[in-house]
Amino acid sequence: MLLTRGIRRIQVNTWVLLGVAIAWLLVNFRWIVLYRDGQVFDIDEAGYFGMALNNHGAALRDGAVGWIEAVESSGIQAPLLPALTSLHFFATGTGTVAAFLVPLVAGVALILLTHAVANRVAGRPFAWIATALIATAPGVLFEARAYHFALPAAVMTTAAVYCLIRSEGLSKLRFVVLFGVFVGLMPLSRTMAIAFVPALVLAALIQAAVPQDRMKRLKHFTLAVLVAAGVAAIWLVPNGARVFEYLTGFGYGKQSVEFGQEAGVFNPAAWVARLRLLISDHGLPLALLLCAGLVAAVVGAIVKIRTGPAKDVLRSMVASALFPSAFLVAEGGLAVLTSKNTGTAFFLPLIPSMVILALWGLYRAHRSLRRALPFAVAVVGLLGLVPMVDLRLPTARPWEMDLPVLGSSKVTDGRGVPQVYVDPGGQVVEPLSAETAREWRAASEWAVGQVEEQHALGGATAFGFRDRLFNTNTVQLEMLRKFGYGVALPQVDPTANGNTGPDYLRWLTSYAGSLGGDASKTCLLFTATGTVDEYEPKVDPPSMASTAKAAGFTPVTTRPLPNGRLVTLWKRPQPTCVPS
């Protein structure tokens, strides 16, 4: 009888969990259909969607071999999201809404994985609290509606945590192998996820080395490392040198300062900056709950160590299901703190483990807190979810508070990528008008037409400015839509190559490392007036125009952009830009 009741509870729990996942999927799919179809992409989305079209085009032209070659040659950008998207394009077509299928499914997977990990840590009631918090986390909802790498990276990381827990200290071979697979997929899901790999590898090594039968477990650990290395090698072997240069340059080199100024474990300003980033991504209510819970977890661990035999307590901690999540949060936090690059949703792969660790800290702190926790999570969850149900609701408008030290801090915000991207410092909630969105796409289509008309498809076309909505990625996307292949589009990099007239001249006449290709070989050059919607540090438009003349370019034509900037196309003689 007891066994029958237990089975029924498990079945009911499974069906309820699936119902929650389906409801979450439908809410977000509806939002995408209403507010992303026909809208602008941010610069990252345009680049990633272009990769998916490139992979899909390679499969259509050259079959499986062409697809594999395209995926492996993705350069510095992780290949998993575009690769999966390019495959389902065969069934869904290549429309805008179809592009969001993988992030949506990844969001569902993250909810289910968080529930599974939390259940292993502290049982079903605890798992439901964690599930509610991750399903309503503003950062998770935002990224499910964006064509970014953050959610797939979070899924691979959390899947690796789950498999490590299920391996029971690397004693179960099946989960050992799966752990290795997911660790290997972490770099393939997002380049920066490489920074979190050491946490899971070290956690596995420690869990394998502590028990009495450590030799068997260490052999399993070796197998997991080999599996992870084999999976990661699919992409890192052909791209490893460029990935290393990218990570060191944009993670810890001079390019990182474009994304932040503060770094260092012992730098208070860096801690404040990361807390502001957490609030920006997930809102003040969830950030406060996480911070309170993490402090409670640390205090609880210290108290437990001091009240018992330290060696035995540490052994029990290492063997616990919470250890992988705790170790990941600690090492991942250090990785984020030591880089000036705060990126887009860098915290997201850590958020499920942070949620579980924080809730565990509050859950175990006091009996009254345990009783109050479901109500606190319900309030935080509603504050996160309700503003993001529909842009037309009054609650979708940003709500901010001024706090000491932290300054203006987001409480709630129901906007998506197009609204935040077009007006990052403002209060725009409504979608761009269909007409304005079409004008932005038409500008990129015009650029593609000019490249074709000027016989530059076999050469290179440089961008001497960095507009948020008209740039190398948006033009490349239209190139792929029209021709099924891309062209070299080097873009000026003021941080790496300098931001003066002589620096621009060197960029256009002498080889220098440049995203998208060698600018010294360019046939065409786009420049723009003004600095509206320009990324920092902003290129100096008059200086770039003067440099174009000095580098042998002559103006060909101009076109206004929807934001009021005037784009000029320049051309110079090059062997690769002649009629075929």
Coordinates of C-alpha atoms in Angstrom, one line a residue, residues 55-410:
N55 CA 25.1 26.1 -41.2
H56 CA 21.7 25.5 -42.7
G57 CA 22.9 26.7 -46.1
A58 CA 26.0 24.5 -45.9
A59 CA 23.8 21.5 -45.2
L60 CA 21.6 22.3 -48.2
R61 CA 24.5 22.6 -50.5
D62 CA 26.9 19.9 -49.3
G63 CA 24.9 17.7 -47.0
A64 CA 26.1 16.3 -43.7
V65 CA 29.8 16.9 -44.5
G66 CA 29.2 20.5 -45.4
W67 CA 27.1 21.0 -42.2
I68 CA 29.9 19.6 -40.0
E69 CA 32.5 21.7 -41.6
A70 CA 30.4 24.9 -41.2
V71 CA 29.7 24.1 -37.5
E72 CA 33.4 23.3 -36.8
S73 CA 34.6 26.5 -38.4
S74 CA 32.4 28.8 -36.3
G75 CA 35.6 30.6 -35.1
I76 CA 35.4 32.3 -31.6
Q77 CA 31.6 31.8 -31.2
A78 CA 30.3 28.7 -29.6
P79 CA 28.6 26.5 -32.2
L80 CA 25.8 24.6 -30.3
L81 CA 22.9 27.0 -30.5
P82 CA 23.3 27.9 -34.2
A83 CA 24.0 24.2 -35.0
L84 CA 20.7 23.0 -33.3
T85 CA 18.8 25.8 -34.9
S86 CA 20.1 25.0 -38.4
L87 CA 18.8 21.5 -38.0
H88 CA 15.3 22.3 -36.9
F89 CA 15.1 24.8 -39.8
F90 CA 14.5 21.8 -42.0
A91 CA 11.2 21.3 -40.2
T92 CA 10.2 24.8 -39.2
G93 CA 11.6 27.0 -42.0
T94 CA 14.0 29.9 -41.3
G95 CA 11.5 32.5 -40.1
T96 CA 12.2 34.8 -37.1
V97 CA 9.9 33.0 -34.7
A98 CA 11.4 29.6 -35.5
A99 CA 14.8 30.9 -34.5
F100 CA 13.6 31.1 -30.8
L101 CA 12.7 27.4 -30.6
V102 CA 16.0 26.3 -29.1
P103 CA 16.1 29.0 -26.4
L104 CA 12.5 28.2 -25.5
V105 CA 13.2 24.5 -25.1
A106 CA 16.4 25.3 -23.2
G107 CA 14.3 27.3 -20.7
V108 CA 12.0 24.3 -20.2
A109 CA 15.0 22.0 -19.8
L110 CA 16.5 24.4 -17.2
I111 CA 13.3 24.3 -15.1
L112 CA 13.1 20.5 -15.2
L113 CA 16.8 20.2 -14.3
T114 CA 16.6 22.7 -11.5
H115 CA 13.7 20.6 -10.1
A116 CA 15.7 17.4 -10.4
V117 CA 18.8 18.8 -8.7
A118 CA 16.9 20.5 -5.9
N119 CA 14.9 17.2 -5.3
R120 CA 18.3 15.4 -4.8
V121 CA 19.4 18.1 -2.4
A122 CA 16.5 18.4 -0.1
G123 CA 13.4 16.6 -1.3
R124 CA 10.2 17.4 -3.2
P125 CA 8.8 20.4 -1.2
F126 CA 12.2 22.1 -1.5
A127 CA 12.4 21.2 -5.2
W128 CA 9.1 22.9 -5.9
I129 CA 10.2 26.1 -4.2
A130 CA 13.4 26.1 -6.3
T131 CA 11.4 25.4 -9.5
A132 CA 9.0 28.3 -8.8
L133 CA 11.9 30.7 -8.3
I134 CA 13.9 29.6 -11.5
A135 CA 10.7 29.6 -13.7
T136 CA 9.9 33.1 -12.7
A137 CA 13.4 34.5 -12.7
P138 CA 13.4 37.6 -14.9
G139 CA 16.8 36.7 -16.4
V140 CA 15.5 33.3 -17.4
L141 CA 12.4 34.7 -18.9
F142 CA 14.3 37.4 -20.8
E143 CA 16.8 35.0 -22.3
A144 CA 14.1 32.6 -23.3
R145 CA 12.9 35.4 -25.6
A146 CA 16.4 36.2 -26.9
Y147 CA 18.5 34.4 -29.5
H148 CA 21.5 34.3 -27.1
F149 CA 23.9 31.6 -25.8
A150 CA 23.1 32.1 -22.1
L151 CA 20.2 29.6 -21.7
P152 CA 21.9 26.7 -23.6
A153 CA 25.0 27.3 -21.5
A154 CA 22.9 27.3 -18.3
V155 CA 21.3 24.0 -19.4
M156 CA 24.6 22.3 -20.1
T157 CA 26.1 23.5 -16.8
T158 CA 23.1 22.4 -14.7
A159 CA 22.9 19.1 -16.6
A160 CA 26.5 18.5 -15.6
V161 CA 25.7 19.3 -12.0
Y162 CA 22.8 16.9 -12.0
C163 CA 24.8 14.0 -13.6
L164 CA 27.6 14.5 -11.1
I165 CA 25.1 14.3 -8.3
R166 CA 23.5 11.1 -9.8
S167 CA 26.9 9.5 -10.2
E168 CA 27.1 9.4 -6.4
G169 CA 30.7 10.4 -6.1
L170 CA 31.6 9.0 -9.6
S171 CA 30.6 5.5 -8.6
K172 CA 27.9 5.0 -11.3
L173 CA 29.4 4.7 -14.7
R174 CA 26.5 5.7 -16.8
F175 CA 26.2 9.1 -15.0
V176 CA 30.0 9.5 -15.1
V177 CA 29.9 9.3 -18.9
L178 CA 27.0 11.7 -19.1
F179 CA 28.8 14.1 -16.7
G180 CA 31.7 14.1 -19.1
V181 CA 29.5 14.7 -22.1
F182 CA 27.8 17.8 -20.5
V183 CA 31.0 19.2 -19.3
G184 CA 32.4 18.9 -22.8
L185 CA 29.3 20.6 -24.2
M186 CA 29.7 23.6 -21.9
P187 CA 32.4 25.4 -24.1
L188 CA 30.3 24.5 -27.2
S189 CA 27.3 26.2 -25.7
R190 CA 29.1 29.4 -24.8
T191 CA 32.8 30.3 -25.0
M192 CA 32.8 32.0 -21.6
A193 CA 31.4 28.8 -20.0
I194 CA 35.0 27.5 -20.2
A195 CA 35.6 29.6 -17.0
F196 CA 33.1 27.4 -15.1
V197 CA 34.5 24.0 -16.3
P198 CA 37.3 23.9 -13.6
A199 CA 34.6 24.1 -10.8
L200 CA 32.9 20.9 -11.9
V201 CA 36.1 19.1 -12.8
L202 CA 37.6 19.9 -9.3
A203 CA 34.3 19.1 -7.6
A204 CA 34.2 15.7 -9.3
L205 CA 37.9 15.1 -8.4
I206 CA 37.3 15.9 -4.7
Q207 CA 34.2 13.7 -4.5
A208 CA 36.1 10.9 -6.2
A209 CA 39.2 11.2 -3.9
V210 CA 37.5 11.3 -0.5
P211 CA 35.8 7.9 -0.2
Q212 CA 37.6 4.7 0.7
D213 CA 37.2 3.1 -2.7
R214 CA 38.9 6.1 -4.3
M215 CA 40.9 4.1 -6.9
K216 CA 37.8 2.9 -8.8
R217 CA 36.3 6.4 -8.6
L218 CA 39.4 8.1 -9.8
K219 CA 39.4 5.8 -12.8
H220 CA 35.9 6.9 -13.5
F221 CA 37.0 10.5 -13.1
T222 CA 39.7 9.9 -15.7
L223 CA 37.1 8.5 -18.0
A224 CA 34.9 11.6 -17.5
V225 CA 37.8 13.9 -18.2
L226 CA 38.6 12.0 -21.4
V227 CA 34.9 12.1 -22.5
A228 CA 34.7 15.8 -21.8
A229 CA 37.9 16.5 -23.7
G230 CA 36.7 14.5 -26.6
V231 CA 33.4 16.3 -26.9
A232 CA 35.0 19.8 -26.5
A233 CA 37.7 18.9 -29.0
I234 CA 35.0 18.7 -31.8
W235 CA 35.1 22.5 -31.8
L236 CA 38.2 23.5 -29.7
V237 CA 40.8 21.7 -31.8
P238 CA 40.1 23.6 -35.1
N239 CA 39.4 26.9 -33.2
G240 CA 41.4 26.6 -30.0
A241 CA 44.1 29.3 -30.8
R242 CA 41.5 31.9 -31.7
V243 CA 39.3 31.0 -28.7
F244 CA 42.2 31.4 -26.4
E245 CA 43.1 34.8 -27.9
Y246 CA 39.4 35.9 -27.7
L247 CA 39.0 34.8 -24.1
T248 CA 42.2 36.4 -22.9
G249 CA 41.6 39.6 -24.9
F250 CA 37.9 40.1 -24.2
G251 CA 38.0 38.4 -20.8
Y252 CA 41.2 39.8 -19.3
G253 CA 42.8 41.9 -22.0
K254 CA 42.3 45.4 -23.1
Q255 CA 39.1 44.7 -25.0
S256 CA 37.5 43.7 -21.7
V257 CA 37.3 47.4 -20.6
E258 CA 34.6 48.0 -23.1
F259 CA 32.3 46.0 -20.9
G260 CA 33.4 47.1 -17.5
Q261 CA 36.0 48.8 -15.5
E262 CA 36.2 47.0 -12.1
A263 CA 37.6 43.5 -11.4
G264 CA 39.3 41.7 -8.5
V265 CA 38.3 39.5 -5.6
F266 CA 39.6 42.1 -3.1
N267 CA 38.2 45.1 -5.0
P268 CA 35.0 46.3 -3.3
A269 CA 33.9 48.2 -6.4
A270 CA 34.0 44.9 -8.3
W271 CA 31.7 43.3 -5.8
V272 CA 29.3 46.3 -6.1
A273 CA 29.5 46.1 -9.9
R274 CA 28.6 42.4 -9.9
L275 CA 25.7 42.9 -7.5
R276 CA 24.4 45.7 -9.8
L277 CA 24.7 43.3 -12.7
L278 CA 22.8 40.6 -10.8
I279 CA 20.1 43.1 -10.0
S280 CA 20.0 44.3 -13.7
D281 CA 19.6 40.8 -14.9
H282 CA 17.2 39.4 -12.4
G283 CA 15.6 42.3 -10.5
L284 CA 16.1 43.5 -6.9
P285 CA 13.6 41.1 -5.2
L286 CA 15.3 38.0 -6.5
A287 CA 18.8 39.4 -6.0
L288 CA 18.1 40.2 -2.4
L289 CA 16.7 36.7 -1.8
L290 CA 19.7 35.1 -3.4
C291 CA 22.2 37.3 -1.4
A292 CA 20.4 36.6 1.9
G293 CA 20.3 32.9 1.2
L294 CA 24.0 32.7 0.1
V295 CA 25.0 34.5 3.3
A296 CA 22.9 32.1 5.3
A297 CA 24.4 29.1 3.6
V298 CA 28.0 30.3 4.3
V299 CA 27.1 31.0 8.0
G300 CA 25.4 27.7 8.3
A301 CA 28.4 25.9 6.8
I302 CA 30.8 27.7 9.2
V303 CA 28.6 26.9 12.2
K304 CA 28.4 23.2 11.2
I305 CA 32.2 22.9 10.9
R306 CA 32.8 24.5 14.2
T307 CA 30.2 22.4 16.1
G308 CA 31.5 19.0 15.1
P309 CA 34.7 17.1 14.2
A310 CA 36.0 19.2 11.3
K311 CA 37.3 16.2 9.3
D312 CA 34.0 14.3 9.5
V313 CA 31.9 17.4 8.7
L314 CA 34.0 18.2 5.7
R315 CA 33.7 14.7 4.4
S316 CA 29.9 14.8 4.8
M317 CA 29.8 18.1 3.0
V318 CA 31.9 16.8 0.1
A319 CA 29.7 13.8 -0.2
S320 CA 26.4 15.8 -0.1
A321 CA 24.3 16.5 -3.2
L322 CA 24.7 20.2 -2.5
F323 CA 28.5 20.2 -2.9
P324 CA 28.7 20.5 -6.8
S325 CA 26.3 23.5 -6.8
A326 CA 28.2 25.1 -3.9
F327 CA 31.6 24.6 -5.5
L328 CA 30.3 25.9 -8.8
V329 CA 28.9 29.1 -7.3
A330 CA 32.2 29.7 -5.4
E331 CA 34.5 29.2 -8.4
G332 CA 32.1 30.7 -10.9
G333 CA 31.8 33.8 -8.7
L334 CA 35.5 34.2 -8.6
A335 CA 35.7 33.9 -12.4
V336 CA 33.1 36.6 -12.9
L337 CA 34.8 38.8 -10.3
T338 CA 38.2 38.7 -11.9
S339 CA 37.2 39.7 -15.4
K340 CA 36.2 43.3 -16.3
N341 CA 34.0 41.8 -19.0
T342 CA 30.5 41.6 -17.5
G343 CA 29.0 40.5 -20.8
T344 CA 25.4 39.5 -21.4
A345 CA 23.8 37.2 -18.8
F346 CA 27.2 35.8 -17.6
F347 CA 25.6 34.9 -14.3
L348 CA 22.9 32.7 -15.9
P349 CA 24.8 29.3 -15.9
L350 CA 25.3 29.9 -12.1
I351 CA 21.7 31.0 -11.3
P352 CA 20.1 27.5 -10.8
S353 CA 22.9 26.5 -8.4
M354 CA 22.7 29.9 -6.7
V355 CA 19.0 29.5 -6.3
I356 CA 19.4 26.0 -4.8
L357 CA 22.3 27.0 -2.5
A358 CA 20.5 30.2 -1.3
L359 CA 17.2 28.4 -0.7
W360 CA 19.1 25.7 1.2
G361 CA 20.7 28.3 3.4
L362 CA 17.4 29.9 4.3
Y363 CA 15.7 26.5 4.5
R364 CA 18.2 25.2 7.1
A365 CA 18.7 28.5 9.0
H366 CA 15.6 28.4 11.2
R367 CA 12.3 26.6 11.4
S368 CA 10.3 29.9 11.0
L369 CA 12.3 30.7 7.9
R370 CA 11.4 27.4 6.4
R371 CA 7.7 28.0 7.0
A372 CA 7.9 31.6 5.6
L373 CA 10.1 30.6 2.6
P374 CA 7.2 29.5 0.2
F375 CA 5.4 32.8 0.8
A376 CA 8.6 34.8 0.2
V377 CA 9.3 32.9 -3.0
A378 CA 5.7 33.4 -4.1
V379 CA 6.0 37.2 -3.7
V380 CA 9.4 37.3 -5.5
G381 CA 8.1 35.0 -8.3
L382 CA 5.0 37.1 -8.9
L383 CA 7.1 40.3 -9.0
G384 CA 9.3 38.6 -11.6
L385 CA 6.6 37.0 -13.7
V386 CA 3.7 39.4 -13.9
P387 CA 5.6 42.3 -15.6
M388 CA 6.8 39.9 -18.3
V389 CA 3.5 38.3 -19.3
D390 CA 2.5 41.1 -21.7
L391 CA 4.1 44.3 -22.9
R392 CA 0.7 46.0 -22.9
L393 CA 0.2 45.6 -19.2
P394 CA 1.0 48.7 -17.1
T395 CA 3.3 46.4 -15.0
A396 CA 5.6 45.9 -17.9
R397 CA 7.1 49.4 -17.5
P398 CA 10.4 49.6 -15.7
W399 CA 10.3 50.2 -11.9
E400 CA 13.5 51.3 -10.3
M401 CA 14.7 52.4 -6.9
D402 CA 17.6 54.5 -5.8
L403 CA 19.7 52.6 -3.2
P404 CA 22.8 53.7 -1.3
V405 CA 26.0 52.6 -3.0
L406 CA 24.1 50.6 -5.7
G407 CA 22.3 53.7 -7.1
S408 CA 19.4 53.2 -9.5
S409 CA 18.3 49.5 -9.2
K410 CA 15.8 47.6 -11.2

